[in-house]
XYZ file of C-alpha atoms in Angstrom:
258
model
C 1.948 -8.491 -51.866
C -1.465 -7.547 -50.482
C -0.607 -9.099 -47.119
C 2.702 -7.217 -47.011
C 0.959 -3.906 -47.718
C -1.662 -4.574 -45.029
C 1.053 -5.473 -42.531
C 2.968 -2.277 -43.282
C -0.209 -0.225 -42.885
C -0.890 -1.869 -39.506
C 2.621 -1.068 -38.272
C 2.301 2.513 -39.521
C -1.045 2.979 -37.781
C 0.330 1.591 -34.539
C 3.215 4.042 -34.743
C 0.838 6.926 -35.333
C -1.302 5.917 -32.338
C 1.773 5.687 -30.093
C 2.936 9.083 -31.288
C -0.473 10.566 -30.566
C -0.407 9.186 -27.014
C 3.053 10.638 -26.435
C 1.955 14.032 -27.769
C -0.695 14.405 -25.063
C 1.092 16.322 -22.266
C 1.442 14.810 -18.804
C -0.456 16.972 -16.307
C 1.435 17.069 -13.007
C -0.025 17.998 -9.629
C 1.584 18.167 -6.181
C -0.092 18.258 -2.788
C 0.637 17.593 0.874
C -1.424 16.458 3.825
C -1.229 15.743 7.563
C -2.884 12.487 8.600
C -3.303 10.248 11.633
C -3.833 6.567 12.407
C -5.339 5.093 15.586
C -5.288 1.322 16.096
C -6.425 -1.116 18.772
C -5.316 -4.762 18.522
C -5.837 -8.061 20.342
C -3.063 -10.651 19.960
C -3.961 -14.296 20.608
C -1.098 -16.839 20.762
C -2.273 -20.060 19.117
C 1.006 -21.929 19.592
C 4.703 -21.209 20.121
C 5.096 -20.310 16.451
C 1.644 -19.036 15.480
C -0.168 -15.839 16.552
C -3.548 -14.404 15.567
C -4.119 -10.649 15.758
C -7.486 -8.904 15.455
C -7.362 -5.137 15.046
C -9.441 -2.068 14.288
C -7.934 1.117 12.865
C -9.240 4.627 12.157
C -7.453 6.942 9.716
C -7.949 10.663 9.228
C -6.869 12.991 6.414
C -7.023 16.683 5.409
C -5.103 17.838 8.495
C -7.138 15.527 10.798
C -10.433 17.107 9.698
C -11.975 14.155 7.814
C -12.299 10.466 8.552
C -10.533 8.636 5.720
C -10.797 4.877 6.347
C -11.924 2.295 8.880
C -9.964 -0.954 8.665
C -10.752 -4.289 10.329
C -7.885 -6.791 10.125
C -7.243 -10.466 10.815
C -3.532 -11.344 10.796
C -1.723 -14.667 11.164
C 1.994 -14.576 12.034
C 3.884 -17.852 11.621
C 7.520 -18.072 12.770
C 8.732 -21.648 12.297
C 12.428 -20.690 12.288
C 14.606 -18.131 14.040
C 15.475 -16.143 10.912
C 12.365 -16.631 8.739
C 8.707 -15.822 9.329
C 5.499 -15.675 7.304
C 2.429 -13.470 7.458
C -1.080 -13.695 6.057
C -3.614 -10.923 6.518
C -7.148 -10.045 5.466
C -8.352 -6.437 5.806
C -11.927 -5.202 5.423
C -11.675 -1.534 4.383
C -14.400 1.109 4.555
C -13.331 4.139 2.500
C -14.944 7.535 3.022
C -15.786 9.016 -0.397
C -17.476 12.141 0.930
C -21.189 11.485 0.518
C -20.717 7.717 0.277
C -18.693 4.846 1.733
C -17.045 2.238 -0.484
C -15.786 -1.190 0.513
C -12.451 -2.736 -0.405
C -10.889 -6.065 0.523
C -7.151 -6.417 1.045
C -5.160 -9.634 1.058
C -1.549 -9.427 2.249
C 0.938 -12.297 1.991
C 4.480 -11.802 3.261
C 7.774 -13.528 3.973
C 10.114 -11.949 6.541
C 13.842 -12.495 6.950
C 15.316 -11.701 10.388
C 18.860 -11.098 11.605
C 20.338 -9.730 14.839
C 23.504 -7.621 14.704
C 24.702 -6.350 18.061
C 21.813 -4.466 19.663
C 19.914 -4.189 16.377
C 17.217 -6.583 15.148
C 17.101 -6.282 11.366
C 14.286 -7.553 9.160
C 13.509 -7.564 5.453
C 9.862 -8.066 4.527
C 8.523 -8.776 1.057
C 4.741 -8.385 1.026
C 2.356 -9.012 -1.852
C -0.825 -6.931 -1.559
C -4.002 -7.539 -3.530
C -6.805 -4.958 -3.321
C -10.260 -6.103 -4.455
C -13.128 -3.642 -4.795
C -16.797 -4.370 -4.151
C -17.780 -1.881 -6.860
C -17.179 -1.903 -10.607
C -14.127 -0.156 -12.092
C -12.799 0.690 -15.540
C -9.883 -1.703 -16.134
C -8.137 0.919 -18.272
C -8.037 3.251 -15.252
C -8.227 1.085 -12.109
C -7.352 -2.630 -12.191
C -9.355 -4.986 -9.985
C -7.637 -6.619 -8.206
C -4.782 -4.141 -7.905
C -1.462 -5.856 -7.092
C 1.457 -4.213 -5.298
C 4.785 -5.506 -3.997
C 5.923 -3.864 -0.752
C 9.593 -4.126 0.257
C 10.441 -3.037 3.816
C 13.820 -2.876 5.568
C 13.480 -2.327 9.325
C 15.857 -1.943 12.273
C 14.783 -2.298 15.932
C 17.095 -1.209 18.760
C 17.198 -3.568 21.745
C 17.877 -2.147 25.203
C 16.979 -2.738 28.853
C 14.286 -0.059 29.041
C 10.618 -0.540 28.220
C 11.101 1.545 25.056
C 12.221 -0.126 21.824
C 12.971 2.446 19.096
C 12.829 1.463 15.433
C 13.080 2.888 11.939
C 12.262 1.547 8.506
C 12.089 2.399 4.833
C 9.538 0.819 2.493
C 9.007 0.834 -1.261
C 5.705 0.107 -3.019
C 5.975 -1.220 -6.580
C 2.889 -1.711 -8.752
C 2.541 -5.083 -10.486
C -0.401 -4.465 -12.842
C -0.799 -0.685 -13.179
C -2.594 0.271 -16.427
C -0.704 2.309 -19.019
C -2.360 4.976 -21.140
C -3.608 3.652 -24.500
C -4.828 5.590 -27.507
C -8.376 4.260 -27.358
C -9.904 2.144 -24.613
C -12.653 0.884 -26.938
C -10.249 -0.659 -29.442
C -6.877 -1.145 -27.716
C -5.978 -3.947 -25.329
C -5.016 -3.133 -21.727
C -1.321 -2.362 -21.362
C 0.801 -2.338 -18.191
C 3.398 0.190 -17.057
C 4.586 -0.610 -13.539
C 6.496 1.831 -11.356
C 7.387 2.672 -7.742
C 4.288 4.477 -6.491
C 5.235 5.064 -2.839
C 8.285 5.614 -0.667
C 7.577 5.374 3.062
C 9.970 6.523 5.802
C 9.110 5.804 9.432
C 10.570 6.301 12.899
C 8.889 5.194 16.100
C 9.086 3.274 19.330
C 7.122 0.557 21.041
C 6.542 0.848 24.783
C 5.991 -2.262 26.884
C 3.601 -1.442 29.711
C 3.535 -4.989 31.126
C 3.413 -8.571 29.858
C -0.023 -8.045 28.327
C -0.156 -4.381 27.290
C 1.993 -2.363 24.904
C 1.782 0.791 22.800
C 3.429 1.980 19.611
C 4.077 5.621 18.701
C 5.368 6.537 15.244
C 5.754 9.197 12.583
C 5.719 8.354 8.861
C 6.305 10.325 5.708
C 4.722 9.014 2.491
C 5.913 10.167 -0.900
C 3.032 9.009 -3.118
C 2.676 9.223 -6.868
C 0.124 7.753 -9.251
C -0.178 7.862 -13.026
C -3.663 8.101 -14.509
C -5.512 8.558 -17.779
C -8.902 9.878 -18.843
C -10.772 8.896 -21.997
C -13.537 10.461 -24.037
C -16.821 8.743 -23.167
C -18.159 8.676 -26.720
C -15.090 7.854 -28.817
C -12.935 6.153 -26.193
C -9.935 8.243 -27.290
C -7.267 9.217 -24.775
C -8.120 12.685 -23.468
C -5.454 13.351 -20.814
C -2.610 11.824 -18.821
C -1.962 12.746 -15.194
C 0.711 12.337 -12.533
C -0.530 13.031 -9.007
C 2.070 13.476 -6.268
C 1.157 13.698 -2.583
C 3.444 14.004 0.425
C 1.643 12.736 3.531
C 2.864 13.278 7.093
C 1.316 10.615 9.318
C 1.193 10.451 13.129
C 0.188 7.060 14.516
C -0.666 5.487 17.879
C -1.286 1.752 18.394
C -2.436 -0.115 21.480
C -2.097 -3.900 21.774
C -3.392 -6.343 24.359
C -1.750 -9.792 24.324
C -3.489 -12.749 25.929
């Protein structure tokens, strides 16, 4: 009987904690920004099916006023078959945090399905992204590593000119996003995954010659992120937030192929 009573009390307490978490209102914010991306890349063919690309990219934010990130990437593209390709990428990321710079490491692994229909080259890419931070984080607020699945459907238009227009839509889905708990000092980490970004893009590549090409594009990001804050002393949940940002991004890439 004692065990039954203790079990009932545990269930009741858990229900009370859940109710308390739900009673804390979700604070919603909305913002917008105009950003830019500038990238220079060197593509090195290693074989008929394998390419190595080294690139450097600068990103700005706050209507082009502030430098946001500097990214250095190493990418391997492997295309053993006509309709299937693979991609592995490492990215060293310097993030501007105002008075300080923080370092992140990204690992991207992708499989790409390809199909040609008339003048259109269609592709579906499933990319797993892992973001590792070189600084400590609170696992109840920011997981490390942070895992995201990116699903992209793209269409390229083939024609006889040097311009090759394209468009794509991409979804980002979190794989280990932390959910709000009643107390981070006593409760285990919980997960509550969701779609945290929708990306729409239109652009065109321009072939200058056999070795040089450029890419011009415009993207719209619909970002959202759920967060939680906890009392430092008691560990109790203090607030829940939903941040929404619409980012308009103008990008220019230059590539030199050996």
